[in-house]
mmCIF file with all atom_site columns, C-alpha atoms and ligand atoms in Angstrom:
data_model
loop_
_atom_site.group_PDB
_atom_site.id
_atom_site.type_symbol
_atom_site.label_atom_id
_atom_site.label_alt_id
_atom_site.label_comp_id
_atom_site.label_asym_id
_atom_site.label_entity_id
_atom_site.label_seq_id
_atom_site.pdbx_PDB_ins_code
_atom_site.Cartn_x
_atom_site.Cartn_y
_atom_site.Cartn_z
_atom_site.occupancy
_atom_site.B_iso_or_equiv
_atom_site.pdbx_formal_charge
_atom_site.auth_seq_id
_atom_site.auth_comp_id
_atom_site.auth_asym_id
_atom_site.auth_atom_id
_atom_site.pdbx_PDB_model_num
ATOM   1   C  CA  . MET A 1 1   ? -119.455 -115.942 -86.543  1.00 93.00 ? 1498 MET A CA  1
ATOM   2   C  CA  . ARG A 1 2   ? -116.334 -115.884 -84.443  1.00 97.00 ? 1499 ARG A CA  1
ATOM   3   C  CA  . ILE A 1 3   ? -113.732 -113.130 -84.593  1.00 98.00 ? 1500 ILE A CA  1
ATOM   4   C  CA  . LEU A 1 4   ? -110.234 -112.788 -83.151  1.00 98.00 ? 1501 LEU A CA  1
ATOM   5   C  CA  . VAL A 1 5   ? -109.016 -109.331 -82.106  1.00 98.00 ? 1502 VAL A CA  1
ATOM   6   C  CA  . VAL A 1 6   ? -105.241 -108.938 -81.703  1.00 98.00 ? 1503 VAL A CA  1
ATOM   7   C  CA  . GLU A 1 7   ? -104.537 -105.453 -80.341  1.00 98.00 ? 1504 GLU A CA  1
ATOM   8   C  CA  . ASP A 1 8   ? -102.210 -104.466 -77.494  1.00 98.00 ? 1505 ASP A CA  1
ATOM   9   C  CA  . ASP A 1 9   ? -103.924 -101.147 -76.796  1.00 97.00 ? 1506 ASP A CA  1
ATOM   10  C  CA  . LYS A 1 10  ? -106.314 -102.231 -74.040  1.00 98.00 ? 1507 LYS A CA  1
ATOM   11  C  CA  . ASP A 1 11  ? -108.876 -99.460  -74.600  1.00 97.00 ? 1508 ASP A CA  1
ATOM   12  C  CA  . LEU A 1 12  ? -108.968 -100.020 -78.332  1.00 97.00 ? 1509 LEU A CA  1
ATOM   13  C  CA  . ASN A 1 13  ? -109.171 -103.760 -77.845  1.00 98.00 ? 1510 ASN A CA  1
ATOM   14  C  CA  . ARG A 1 14  ? -112.132 -103.363 -75.493  1.00 98.00 ? 1511 ARG A CA  1
ATOM   15  C  CA  . GLN A 1 15  ? -113.842 -100.922 -77.828  1.00 98.00 ? 1512 GLN A CA  1
ATOM   16  C  CA  . LEU A 1 16  ? -113.573 -103.373 -80.725  1.00 98.00 ? 1513 LEU A CA  1
ATOM   17  C  CA  . VAL A 1 17  ? -114.760 -106.304 -78.615  1.00 98.00 ? 1514 VAL A CA  1
ATOM   18  C  CA  . GLU A 1 18  ? -117.783 -104.335 -77.400  1.00 98.00 ? 1515 GLU A CA  1
ATOM   19  C  CA  . ALA A 1 19  ? -118.777 -103.215 -80.883  1.00 97.00 ? 1516 ALA A CA  1
ATOM   20  C  CA  . LEU A 1 20  ? -118.302 -106.675 -82.383  1.00 97.00 ? 1517 LEU A CA  1
ATOM   21  C  CA  . THR A 1 21  ? -120.226 -108.352 -79.574  1.00 95.00 ? 1518 THR A CA  1
ATOM   22  C  CA  . GLU A 1 22  ? -123.060 -105.905 -79.954  1.00 94.00 ? 1519 GLU A CA  1
ATOM   23  C  CA  . ALA A 1 23  ? -123.098 -106.631 -83.683  1.00 94.00 ? 1520 ALA A CA  1
ATOM   24  C  CA  . GLY A 1 24  ? -123.695 -110.302 -82.902  1.00 93.00 ? 1521 GLY A CA  1
ATOM   25  C  CA  . TYR A 1 25  ? -120.215 -111.818 -83.187  1.00 96.00 ? 1522 TYR A CA  1
ATOM   26  C  CA  . VAL A 1 26  ? -118.487 -113.940 -80.609  1.00 95.00 ? 1523 VAL A CA  1
ATOM   27  C  CA  . VAL A 1 27  ? -115.007 -112.567 -79.932  1.00 97.00 ? 1524 VAL A CA  1
ATOM   28  C  CA  . ASP A 1 28  ? -111.675 -113.888 -78.654  1.00 97.00 ? 1525 ASP A CA  1
ATOM   29  C  CA  . THR A 1 29  ? -108.910 -111.447 -77.794  1.00 98.00 ? 1526 THR A CA  1
ATOM   30  C  CA  . ALA A 1 30  ? -105.130 -111.362 -77.644  1.00 98.00 ? 1527 ALA A CA  1
ATOM   31  C  CA  . TYR A 1 31  ? -102.887 -108.533 -76.462  1.00 98.00 ? 1528 TYR A CA  1
ATOM   32  C  CA  . ASP A 1 32  ? -99.576  -109.550 -78.016  1.00 98.00 ? 1529 ASP A CA  1
ATOM   33  C  CA  . GLY A 1 33  ? -98.375  -111.145 -81.232  1.00 98.00 ? 1530 GLY A CA  1
ATOM   34  C  CA  . GLU A 1 34  ? -97.401  -114.508 -79.780  1.00 98.00 ? 1531 GLU A CA  1
ATOM   35  C  CA  . GLU A 1 35  ? -100.743 -115.112 -78.110  1.00 98.00 ? 1532 GLU A CA  1
ATOM   36  C  CA  . GLY A 1 36  ? -102.533 -113.861 -81.214  1.00 98.00 ? 1533 GLY A CA  1
ATOM   37  C  CA  . HIS A 1 37  ? -100.490 -116.107 -83.461  1.00 98.00 ? 1534 HIS A CA  1
ATOM   38  C  CA  . PHE A 1 38  ? -101.218 -119.120 -81.280  1.00 98.00 ? 1535 PHE A CA  1
ATOM   39  C  CA  . LEU A 1 39  ? -104.985 -118.508 -81.248  1.00 98.00 ? 1536 LEU A CA  1
ATOM   40  C  CA  . GLY A 1 40  ? -105.176 -117.881 -84.994  1.00 98.00 ? 1537 GLY A CA  1
ATOM   41  C  CA  . ASP A 1 41  ? -103.185 -121.036 -85.589  1.00 97.00 ? 1538 ASP A CA  1
ATOM   42  C  CA  . THR A 1 42  ? -105.259 -123.318 -83.394  1.00 96.00 ? 1539 THR A CA  1
ATOM   43  C  CA  . GLU A 1 43  ? -108.822 -121.941 -83.399  1.00 95.00 ? 1540 GLU A CA  1
ATOM   44  C  CA  . PRO A 1 44  ? -111.135 -121.498 -86.384  1.00 95.00 ? 1541 PRO A CA  1
ATOM   45  C  CA  . TYR A 1 45  ? -112.066 -117.835 -86.930  1.00 97.00 ? 1542 TYR A CA  1
ATOM   46  C  CA  . ASP A 1 46  ? -114.375 -116.329 -89.509  1.00 97.00 ? 1543 ASP A CA  1
ATOM   47  C  CA  . ALA A 1 47  ? -112.230 -113.177 -89.542  1.00 98.00 ? 1544 ALA A CA  1
ATOM   48  C  CA  . VAL A 1 48  ? -109.312 -111.616 -87.655  1.00 98.00 ? 1545 VAL A CA  1
ATOM   49  C  CA  . ILE A 1 49  ? -108.551 -108.002 -86.743  1.00 98.00 ? 1546 ILE A CA  1
ATOM   50  C  CA  . LEU A 1 50  ? -104.786 -107.724 -86.400  1.00 98.00 ? 1547 LEU A CA  1
ATOM   51  C  CA  . ASP A 1 51  ? -102.797 -104.729 -85.219  1.00 97.00 ? 1548 ASP A CA  1
ATOM   52  C  CA  . ILE A 1 52  ? -99.378  -104.318 -86.865  1.00 96.00 ? 1549 ILE A CA  1
ATOM   53  C  CA  . GLY A 1 53  ? -97.455  -102.791 -83.940  1.00 95.00 ? 1550 GLY A CA  1
ATOM   54  C  CA  . LEU A 1 54  ? -97.568  -105.554 -81.321  1.00 97.00 ? 1551 LEU A CA  1
ATOM   55  C  CA  . PRO A 1 55  ? -95.262  -106.703 -78.498  1.00 98.00 ? 1552 PRO A CA  1
ATOM   56  C  CA  . GLU A 1 56  ? -93.553  -110.149 -78.640  1.00 97.00 ? 1553 GLU A CA  1
ATOM   57  C  CA  . MET A 1 57  ? -94.191  -110.657 -82.356  1.00 97.00 ? 1554 MET A CA  1
ATOM   58  C  CA  . ASP A 1 58  ? -95.214  -107.917 -84.811  1.00 97.00 ? 1555 ASP A CA  1
ATOM   59  C  CA  . GLY A 1 59  ? -98.416  -108.200 -86.819  1.00 97.00 ? 1556 GLY A CA  1
ATOM   60  C  CA  . ILE A 1 60  ? -96.693  -108.731 -90.173  1.00 97.00 ? 1557 ILE A CA  1
ATOM   61  C  CA  . SER A 1 61  ? -94.735  -111.705 -88.793  1.00 98.00 ? 1558 SER A CA  1
ATOM   62  C  CA  . VAL A 1 62  ? -97.908  -113.116 -87.234  1.00 98.00 ? 1559 VAL A CA  1
ATOM   63  C  CA  . LEU A 1 63  ? -99.713  -112.862 -90.554  1.00 98.00 ? 1560 LEU A CA  1
ATOM   64  C  CA  . GLU A 1 64  ? -96.813  -114.344 -92.540  1.00 98.00 ? 1561 GLU A CA  1
ATOM   65  C  CA  . ALA A 1 65  ? -96.662  -117.268 -90.127  1.00 98.00 ? 1562 ALA A CA  1
ATOM   66  C  CA  . TRP A 1 66  ? -100.423 -117.923 -90.451  1.00 98.00 ? 1563 TRP A CA  1
ATOM   67  C  CA  . ARG A 1 67  ? -100.284 -117.877 -94.236  1.00 98.00 ? 1564 ARG A CA  1
ATOM   68  C  CA  . ARG A 1 68  ? -97.224  -120.182 -94.208  1.00 97.00 ? 1565 ARG A CA  1
ATOM   69  C  CA  . GLU A 1 69  ? -99.226  -122.509 -91.992  1.00 96.00 ? 1566 GLU A CA  1
ATOM   70  C  CA  . LYS A 1 70  ? -102.051 -122.374 -94.569  1.00 97.00 ? 1567 LYS A CA  1
ATOM   71  C  CA  . ARG A 1 71  ? -104.458 -120.495 -92.314  1.00 97.00 ? 1568 ARG A CA  1
ATOM   72  C  CA  . LYS A 1 72  ? -106.852 -118.857 -94.770  1.00 95.00 ? 1569 LYS A CA  1
ATOM   73  C  CA  . MET A 1 73  ? -109.214 -116.784 -92.611  1.00 97.00 ? 1570 MET A CA  1
ATOM   74  C  CA  . PRO A 1 74  ? -109.792 -113.190 -93.762  1.00 98.00 ? 1571 PRO A CA  1
ATOM   75  C  CA  . VAL A 1 75  ? -107.511 -110.750 -91.958  1.00 98.00 ? 1572 VAL A CA  1
ATOM   76  C  CA  . LEU A 1 76  ? -108.086 -107.011 -91.508  1.00 98.00 ? 1573 LEU A CA  1
ATOM   77  C  CA  . ILE A 1 77  ? -104.949 -105.190 -90.383  1.00 98.00 ? 1574 ILE A CA  1
ATOM   78  C  CA  . LEU A 1 78  ? -104.854 -102.003 -88.320  1.00 97.00 ? 1575 LEU A CA  1
ATOM   79  C  CA  . THR A 1 79  ? -102.094 -99.645  -89.399  1.00 93.00 ? 1576 THR A CA  1
ATOM   80  C  CA  . ALA A 1 80  ? -100.747 -96.370  -88.065  1.00 86.00 ? 1577 ALA A CA  1
ATOM   81  C  CA  . ARG A 1 81  ? -101.674 -93.272  -90.020  1.00 77.00 ? 1578 ARG A CA  1
ATOM   82  C  CA  . ASP A 1 82  ? -98.259  -92.357  -91.366  1.00 78.00 ? 1579 ASP A CA  1
ATOM   83  C  CA  . ARG A 1 83  ? -97.042  -95.846  -92.090  1.00 82.00 ? 1580 ARG A CA  1
ATOM   84  C  CA  . TRP A 1 84  ? -98.061  -96.414  -95.705  1.00 88.00 ? 1581 TRP A CA  1
ATOM   85  C  CA  . SER A 1 85  ? -95.354  -99.071  -95.940  1.00 92.00 ? 1582 SER A CA  1
ATOM   86  C  CA  . ASP A 1 86  ? -97.221  -101.145 -93.314  1.00 91.00 ? 1583 ASP A CA  1
ATOM   87  C  CA  . LYS A 1 87  ? -100.187 -101.373 -95.637  1.00 92.00 ? 1584 LYS A CA  1
ATOM   88  C  CA  . VAL A 1 88  ? -97.995  -102.605 -98.472  1.00 94.00 ? 1585 VAL A CA  1
ATOM   89  C  CA  . SER A 1 89  ? -96.148  -105.184 -96.371  1.00 94.00 ? 1586 SER A CA  1
ATOM   90  C  CA  . GLY A 1 90  ? -99.407  -106.206 -94.717  1.00 95.00 ? 1587 GLY A CA  1
ATOM   91  C  CA  . ILE A 1 91  ? -101.180 -106.863 -97.991  1.00 95.00 ? 1588 ILE A CA  1
ATOM   92  C  CA  . ASP A 1 92  ? -98.115  -108.640 -99.364  1.00 96.00 ? 1589 ASP A CA  1
ATOM   93  C  CA  . ALA A 1 93  ? -98.058  -110.771 -96.211  1.00 96.00 ? 1590 ALA A CA  1
ATOM   94  C  CA  . GLY A 1 94  ? -101.620 -111.908 -96.894  1.00 97.00 ? 1591 GLY A CA  1
ATOM   95  C  CA  . ALA A 1 95  ? -103.914 -109.270 -95.379  1.00 97.00 ? 1592 ALA A CA  1
ATOM   96  C  CA  . ASP A 1 96  ? -107.299 -108.932 -97.071  1.00 97.00 ? 1593 ASP A CA  1
ATOM   97  C  CA  . ASP A 1 97  ? -107.973 -105.358 -96.071  1.00 97.00 ? 1594 ASP A CA  1
ATOM   98  C  CA  . TYR A 1 98  ? -106.723 -102.602 -93.768  1.00 96.00 ? 1595 TYR A CA  1
ATOM   99  C  CA  . VAL A 1 99  ? -108.018 -99.755  -91.644  1.00 96.00 ? 1596 VAL A CA  1
ATOM   100 C  CA  . THR A 1 100 ? -105.872 -96.813  -90.678  1.00 95.00 ? 1597 THR A CA  1
ATOM   101 C  CA  . LYS A 1 101 ? -105.808 -95.582  -87.065  1.00 95.00 ? 1598 LYS A CA  1
ATOM   102 C  CA  . PRO A 1 102 ? -107.586 -93.626  -85.742  1.00 94.00 ? 1599 PRO A CA  1
ATOM   103 C  CA  . PHE A 1 103 ? -110.745 -95.167  -87.193  1.00 95.00 ? 1600 PHE A CA  1
ATOM   104 C  CA  . HIS A 1 104 ? -114.469 -95.166  -86.634  1.00 96.00 ? 1601 HIS A CA  1
ATOM   105 C  CA  . VAL A 1 105 ? -115.518 -98.522  -85.284  1.00 96.00 ? 1602 VAL A CA  1
ATOM   106 C  CA  . GLU A 1 106 ? -118.393 -98.601  -87.821  1.00 96.00 ? 1603 GLU A CA  1
ATOM   107 C  CA  . GLU A 1 107 ? -115.816 -98.718  -90.595  1.00 97.00 ? 1604 GLU A CA  1
ATOM   108 C  CA  . VAL A 1 108 ? -114.144 -101.735 -89.024  1.00 98.00 ? 1605 VAL A CA  1
ATOM   109 C  CA  . LEU A 1 109 ? -117.536 -103.458 -88.665  1.00 97.00 ? 1606 LEU A CA  1
ATOM   110 C  CA  . ALA A 1 110 ? -118.424 -102.762 -92.300  1.00 97.00 ? 1607 ALA A CA  1
ATOM   111 C  CA  . ARG A 1 111 ? -115.096 -104.088 -93.534  1.00 97.00 ? 1608 ARG A CA  1
ATOM   112 C  CA  . ILE A 1 112 ? -115.399 -107.213 -91.377  1.00 97.00 ? 1609 ILE A CA  1
ATOM   113 C  CA  . ARG A 1 113 ? -118.897 -107.873 -92.745  1.00 96.00 ? 1610 ARG A CA  1
ATOM   114 C  CA  . ALA A 1 114 ? -117.575 -107.516 -96.284  1.00 96.00 ? 1611 ALA A CA  1
ATOM   115 C  CA  . LEU A 1 115 ? -114.573 -109.767 -95.622  1.00 97.00 ? 1612 LEU A CA  1
ATOM   116 C  CA  . ILE A 1 116 ? -116.767 -112.512 -94.181  1.00 96.00 ? 1613 ILE A CA  1
ATOM   117 C  CA  . ARG A 1 117 ? -119.209 -112.218 -97.074  1.00 94.00 ? 1614 ARG A CA  1
ATOM   118 C  CA  . ARG A 1 118 ? -116.469 -112.385 -99.655  1.00 93.00 ? 1615 ARG A CA  1
ATOM   119 C  CA  . SER A 1 119 ? -114.820 -115.356 -97.957  1.00 94.00 ? 1616 SER A CA  1
ATOM   120 C  CA  . VAL A 1 120 ? -118.016 -117.379 -98.452  1.00 92.00 ? 1617 VAL A CA  1
ATOM   121 C  CA  . GLY A 1 121 ? -118.906 -115.890 -101.846 1.00 91.00 ? 1618 GLY A CA  1
ATOM   122 C  CA  . ILE A 1 122 ? -121.869 -113.708 -100.851 1.00 91.00 ? 1619 ILE A CA  1
ATOM   123 C  CA  . ALA A 1 123 ? -122.138 -110.280 -102.462 1.00 88.00 ? 1620 ALA A CA  1
ATOM   124 C  CA  . SER A 1 124 ? -124.944 -108.501 -100.617 1.00 91.00 ? 1621 SER A CA  1
ATOM   125 C  CA  . SER A 1 125 ? -125.138 -107.424 -96.963  1.00 91.00 ? 1622 SER A CA  1
ATOM   126 C  CA  . GLU A 1 126 ? -128.672 -108.791 -96.846  1.00 94.00 ? 1623 GLU A CA  1
ATOM   127 C  CA  . ILE A 1 127 ? -128.970 -112.517 -97.286  1.00 95.00 ? 1624 ILE A CA  1
ATOM   128 C  CA  . GLU A 1 128 ? -132.334 -113.827 -98.409  1.00 95.00 ? 1625 GLU A CA  1
ATOM   129 C  CA  . ILE A 1 129 ? -133.341 -117.454 -98.455  1.00 95.00 ? 1626 ILE A CA  1
ATOM   130 C  CA  . GLY A 1 130 ? -136.976 -118.093 -99.237  1.00 93.00 ? 1627 GLY A CA  1
ATOM   131 C  CA  . PRO A 1 131 ? -138.986 -115.984 -96.773  1.00 95.00 ? 1628 PRO A CA  1
ATOM   132 C  CA  . ILE A 1 132 ? -136.001 -115.464 -94.435  1.00 96.00 ? 1629 ILE A CA  1
ATOM   133 C  CA  . ARG A 1 133 ? -134.063 -112.242 -94.687  1.00 97.00 ? 1630 ARG A CA  1
ATOM   134 C  CA  . LEU A 1 134 ? -130.921 -111.677 -92.633  1.00 96.00 ? 1631 LEU A CA  1
ATOM   135 C  CA  . ASP A 1 135 ? -129.629 -108.113 -92.474  1.00 96.00 ? 1632 ASP A CA  1
ATOM   136 C  CA  . THR A 1 136 ? -125.955 -108.406 -91.543  1.00 93.00 ? 1633 THR A CA  1
ATOM   137 C  CA  . LYS A 1 137 ? -125.682 -104.637 -91.144  1.00 92.00 ? 1634 LYS A CA  1
ATOM   138 C  CA  . LEU A 1 138 ? -128.419 -104.272 -88.540  1.00 92.00 ? 1635 LEU A CA  1
ATOM   139 C  CA  . SER A 1 139 ? -128.094 -107.831 -87.182  1.00 92.00 ? 1636 SER A CA  1
ATOM   140 C  CA  . ARG A 1 140 ? -131.792 -108.306 -87.856  1.00 95.00 ? 1637 ARG A CA  1
ATOM   141 C  CA  . VAL A 1 141 ? -133.864 -111.196 -89.113  1.00 97.00 ? 1638 VAL A CA  1
ATOM   142 C  CA  . SER A 1 142 ? -137.285 -111.161 -90.689  1.00 97.00 ? 1639 SER A CA  1
ATOM   143 C  CA  . VAL A 1 143 ? -139.570 -113.817 -92.103  1.00 96.00 ? 1640 VAL A CA  1
ATOM   144 C  CA  . ASP A 1 144 ? -142.065 -112.718 -94.745  1.00 95.00 ? 1641 ASP A CA  1
ATOM   145 C  CA  . GLY A 1 145 ? -141.253 -109.118 -93.832  1.00 96.00 ? 1642 GLY A CA  1
ATOM   146 C  CA  . LYS A 1 146 ? -141.995 -109.602 -90.134  1.00 97.00 ? 1643 LYS A CA  1
ATOM   147 C  CA  . ASN A 1 147 ? -139.158 -109.002 -87.686  1.00 97.00 ? 1644 ASN A CA  1
ATOM   148 C  CA  . ILE A 1 148 ? -138.209 -112.024 -85.595  1.00 97.00 ? 1645 ILE A CA  1
ATOM   149 C  CA  . LYS A 1 149 ? -136.650 -111.583 -82.163  1.00 96.00 ? 1646 LYS A CA  1
ATOM   150 C  CA  . LEU A 1 150 ? -133.677 -113.891 -81.736  1.00 95.00 ? 1647 LEU A CA  1
ATOM   151 C  CA  . THR A 1 151 ? -131.224 -114.334 -78.875  1.00 93.00 ? 1648 THR A CA  1
ATOM   152 C  CA  . ALA A 1 152 ? -127.566 -113.537 -79.616  1.00 91.00 ? 1649 ALA A CA  1
ATOM   153 C  CA  . LEU A 1 153 ? -126.776 -117.220 -79.966  1.00 91.00 ? 1650 LEU A CA  1
ATOM   154 C  CA  . GLU A 1 154 ? -129.749 -117.966 -82.207  1.00 94.00 ? 1651 GLU A CA  1
ATOM   155 C  CA  . PHE A 1 155 ? -128.725 -115.056 -84.410  1.00 95.00 ? 1652 PHE A CA  1
ATOM   156 C  CA  . ARG A 1 156 ? -125.138 -116.303 -84.655  1.00 94.00 ? 1653 ARG A CA  1
ATOM   157 C  CA  . LEU A 1 157 ? -126.369 -119.782 -85.503  1.00 95.00 ? 1654 LEU A CA  1
ATOM   158 C  CA  . LEU A 1 158 ? -128.702 -118.591 -88.249  1.00 96.00 ? 1655 LEU A CA  1
ATOM   159 C  CA  . SER A 1 159 ? -126.141 -116.152 -89.607  1.00 96.00 ? 1656 SER A CA  1
ATOM   160 C  CA  . TYR A 1 160 ? -123.517 -118.896 -89.797  1.00 96.00 ? 1657 TYR A CA  1
ATOM   161 C  CA  . ILE A 1 161 ? -125.686 -121.383 -91.664  1.00 96.00 ? 1658 ILE A CA  1
ATOM   162 C  CA  . MET A 1 162 ? -127.081 -118.708 -93.981  1.00 96.00 ? 1659 MET A CA  1
ATOM   163 C  CA  . HIS A 1 163 ? -123.547 -117.575 -94.825  1.00 96.00 ? 1660 HIS A CA  1
ATOM   164 C  CA  . HIS A 1 164 ? -122.759 -121.236 -95.583  1.00 96.00 ? 1661 HIS A CA  1
ATOM   165 C  CA  . GLN A 1 165 ? -126.012 -121.912 -97.442  1.00 95.00 ? 1662 GLN A CA  1
ATOM   166 C  CA  . GLY A 1 166 ? -126.203 -125.078 -99.495  1.00 94.00 ? 1663 GLY A CA  1
ATOM   167 C  CA  . LYS A 1 167 ? -123.472 -126.736 -97.411  1.00 95.00 ? 1664 LYS A CA  1
ATOM   168 C  CA  . VAL A 1 168 ? -123.799 -129.216 -94.591  1.00 97.00 ? 1665 VAL A CA  1
ATOM   169 C  CA  . VAL A 1 169 ? -122.521 -127.615 -91.386  1.00 97.00 ? 1666 VAL A CA  1
ATOM   170 C  CA  . SER A 1 170 ? -121.558 -130.070 -88.657  1.00 95.00 ? 1667 SER A CA  1
ATOM   171 C  CA  . ARG A 1 171 ? -122.365 -129.606 -84.983  1.00 92.00 ? 1668 ARG A CA  1
ATOM   172 C  CA  . THR A 1 172 ? -118.675 -129.432 -84.151  1.00 90.00 ? 1669 THR A CA  1
ATOM   173 C  CA  . GLU A 1 173 ? -118.186 -126.664 -86.695  1.00 93.00 ? 1670 GLU A CA  1
ATOM   174 C  CA  . LEU A 1 174 ? -121.129 -124.757 -85.235  1.00 94.00 ? 1671 LEU A CA  1
ATOM   175 C  CA  . VAL A 1 175 ? -119.807 -125.105 -81.702  1.00 91.00 ? 1672 VAL A CA  1
ATOM   176 C  CA  . GLU A 1 176 ? -116.424 -123.810 -82.833  1.00 91.00 ? 1673 GLU A CA  1
ATOM   177 C  CA  . HIS A 1 177 ? -117.898 -120.779 -84.562  1.00 93.00 ? 1674 HIS A CA  1
ATOM   178 C  CA  . LEU A 1 178 ? -120.634 -119.818 -82.106  1.00 92.00 ? 1675 LEU A CA  1
ATOM   179 C  CA  . TYR A 1 179 ? -118.771 -119.860 -78.804  1.00 89.00 ? 1676 TYR A CA  1
ATOM   180 C  CA  . ASP A 1 180 ? -115.565 -118.207 -77.631  1.00 84.00 ? 1677 ASP A CA  1
ATOM   181 C  CA  . GLN A 1 181 ? -112.600 -120.230 -76.428  1.00 78.00 ? 1678 GLN A CA  1
ATOM   182 C  CA  . ASP A 1 182 ? -113.513 -120.008 -72.745  1.00 75.00 ? 1679 ASP A CA  1
ATOM   183 C  CA  . PHE A 1 183 ? -116.997 -121.380 -73.176  1.00 73.00 ? 1680 PHE A CA  1
ATOM   184 C  CA  . ASP A 1 184 ? -117.757 -124.860 -71.890  1.00 72.00 ? 1681 ASP A CA  1
ATOM   185 C  CA  . ARG A 1 185 ? -118.797 -126.319 -75.219  1.00 72.00 ? 1682 ARG A CA  1
ATOM   186 C  CA  . ASP A 1 186 ? -121.311 -129.059 -75.610  1.00 74.00 ? 1683 ASP A CA  1
ATOM   187 C  CA  . SER A 1 187 ? -122.391 -129.939 -79.132  1.00 72.00 ? 1684 SER A CA  1
ATOM   188 C  CA  . ASN A 1 188 ? -125.660 -131.459 -77.845  1.00 76.00 ? 1685 ASN A CA  1
ATOM   189 C  CA  . THR A 1 189 ? -126.976 -128.007 -77.012  1.00 84.00 ? 1686 THR A CA  1
ATOM   190 C  CA  . ILE A 1 190 ? -126.764 -127.081 -80.702  1.00 89.00 ? 1687 ILE A CA  1
ATOM   191 C  CA  . GLU A 1 191 ? -129.700 -129.372 -81.404  1.00 90.00 ? 1688 GLU A CA  1
ATOM   192 C  CA  . VAL A 1 192 ? -131.761 -127.506 -78.823  1.00 90.00 ? 1689 VAL A CA  1
ATOM   193 C  CA  . PHE A 1 193 ? -130.901 -124.142 -80.397  1.00 92.00 ? 1690 PHE A CA  1
ATOM   194 C  CA  . VAL A 1 194 ? -131.689 -125.358 -83.893  1.00 94.00 ? 1691 VAL A CA  1
ATOM   195 C  CA  . GLY A 1 195 ? -135.062 -126.537 -82.588  1.00 94.00 ? 1692 GLY A CA  1
ATOM   196 C  CA  . ARG A 1 196 ? -135.822 -123.127 -81.099  1.00 94.00 ? 1693 ARG A CA  1
ATOM   197 C  CA  . LEU A 1 197 ? -134.697 -121.370 -84.233  1.00 95.00 ? 1694 LEU A CA  1
ATOM   198 C  CA  . ARG A 1 198 ? -136.967 -123.505 -86.441  1.00 95.00 ? 1695 ARG A CA  1
ATOM   199 C  CA  . LYS A 1 199 ? -139.877 -122.718 -84.158  1.00 95.00 ? 1696 LYS A CA  1
ATOM   200 C  CA  . LYS A 1 200 ? -139.235 -118.967 -84.178  1.00 96.00 ? 1697 LYS A CA  1
ATOM   201 C  CA  . LEU A 1 201 ? -138.744 -118.850 -87.938  1.00 95.00 ? 1698 LEU A CA  1
ATOM   202 C  CA  . ALA A 1 202 ? -141.743 -121.121 -88.492  1.00 92.00 ? 1699 ALA A CA  1
ATOM   203 C  CA  . THR A 1 203 ? -140.170 -122.563 -91.637  1.00 87.00 ? 1700 THR A CA  1
ATOM   204 C  CA  . ASP A 1 204 ? -138.626 -125.926 -92.386  1.00 85.00 ? 1701 ASP A CA  1
ATOM   205 C  CA  . LEU A 1 205 ? -135.727 -124.473 -94.344  1.00 93.00 ? 1702 LEU A CA  1
ATOM   206 C  CA  . ILE A 1 206 ? -133.115 -125.713 -91.874  1.00 94.00 ? 1703 ILE A CA  1
ATOM   207 C  CA  . GLU A 1 207 ? -132.832 -129.412 -92.558  1.00 95.00 ? 1704 GLU A CA  1
ATOM   208 C  CA  . THR A 1 208 ? -131.116 -132.017 -90.438  1.00 95.00 ? 1705 THR A CA  1
ATOM   209 C  CA  . VAL A 1 209 ? -128.687 -134.158 -92.403  1.00 95.00 ? 1706 VAL A CA  1
ATOM   210 C  CA  . ARG A 1 210 ? -128.572 -137.291 -90.316  1.00 91.00 ? 1707 ARG A CA  1
ATOM   211 C  CA  . GLY A 1 211 ? -125.188 -138.003 -88.786  1.00 89.00 ? 1708 GLY A CA  1
ATOM   212 C  CA  . LEU A 1 212 ? -123.610 -134.991 -90.486  1.00 93.00 ? 1709 LEU A CA  1
ATOM   213 C  CA  . GLY A 1 213 ? -125.229 -131.781 -89.298  1.00 95.00 ? 1710 GLY A CA  1
ATOM   214 C  CA  . TYR A 1 214 ? -127.514 -129.113 -90.682  1.00 96.00 ? 1711 TYR A CA  1
ATOM   215 C  CA  . ARG A 1 215 ? -128.087 -127.436 -93.991  1.00 96.00 ? 1712 ARG A CA  1
ATOM   216 C  CA  . ILE A 1 216 ? -130.102 -124.528 -95.258  1.00 95.00 ? 1713 ILE A CA  1
ATOM   217 C  CA  . GLN A 1 217 ? -130.888 -124.574 -98.958  1.00 87.00 ? 1714 GLN A CA  1
ATOM   218 C  CA  . SER A 1 218 ? -129.063 -122.022 -101.012 1.00 85.00 ? 1715 SER A CA  1
ATOM   219 C  CA  . ALA A 1 219 ? -131.035 -118.951 -102.066 1.00 76.00 ? 1716 ALA A CA  1
ATOM   220 C  CA  . ASP A 1 220 ? -131.289 -120.205 -105.663 1.00 74.00 ? 1717 ASP A CA  1
ATOM   221 C  CA  . ASN A 1 221 ? -133.141 -123.351 -104.601 1.00 67.00 ? 1718 ASN A CA  1
ATOM   222 C  CA  . ALA A 1 222 ? -135.350 -122.005 -101.836 1.00 58.00 ? 1719 ALA A CA  1
ATOM   223 C  CA  . ASP A 1 223 ? -137.850 -119.964 -103.849 1.00 52.00 ? 1720 ASP A CA  1
HETATM 224 CA CA1 . CA  B 2 .   ? -100.219 -101.505 -81.169  1.00 85.52 ? 1965 CA  B CA1 1
#
């Protein structure tokens, strides 16, 4: 899962990036509204954290522009404590949720998890498919109740396809959602990672759909 953080406060930006990275996301950052708008308009994100008070272009205008341009990713806005009107204009502009500053980073993480889940129609923070259980809260994976140690990239890969269960996910889509914008992307490596993941999980639930990509059965069909 790939997240964009648009926040001009450098310390806060870093704090969010660190927490999100530790939670298993790959993160791109922007420090002003114009840069943030550009990234959100051109790169595919699974969720965006958007500050309202930004230089160059304010957060509300950024959000309005994205929604005009039919960008549908879930957006969590960060608002100042006394600015209730920001919440109203933010939600009217197309925000999916908000957090008021100052906040605990755990709250932001929980809201991001919920936004991503909702955007793909999953209700629970633990996703179970057959013997595989993915705990999005603890970023942990188990098979038949046994914890499986995954690298950050393997975790992101599994999390992405489990969130999109039942659908064919192409290699290009995976590359776009597993790496940040600066990474030298090569979709051939995805095959290698899928191979490793299958081996570690010791199940054949991740199928290759020839010429199209990969698919994990949806929970309803895997039992
Ligand atoms: Ca700000």
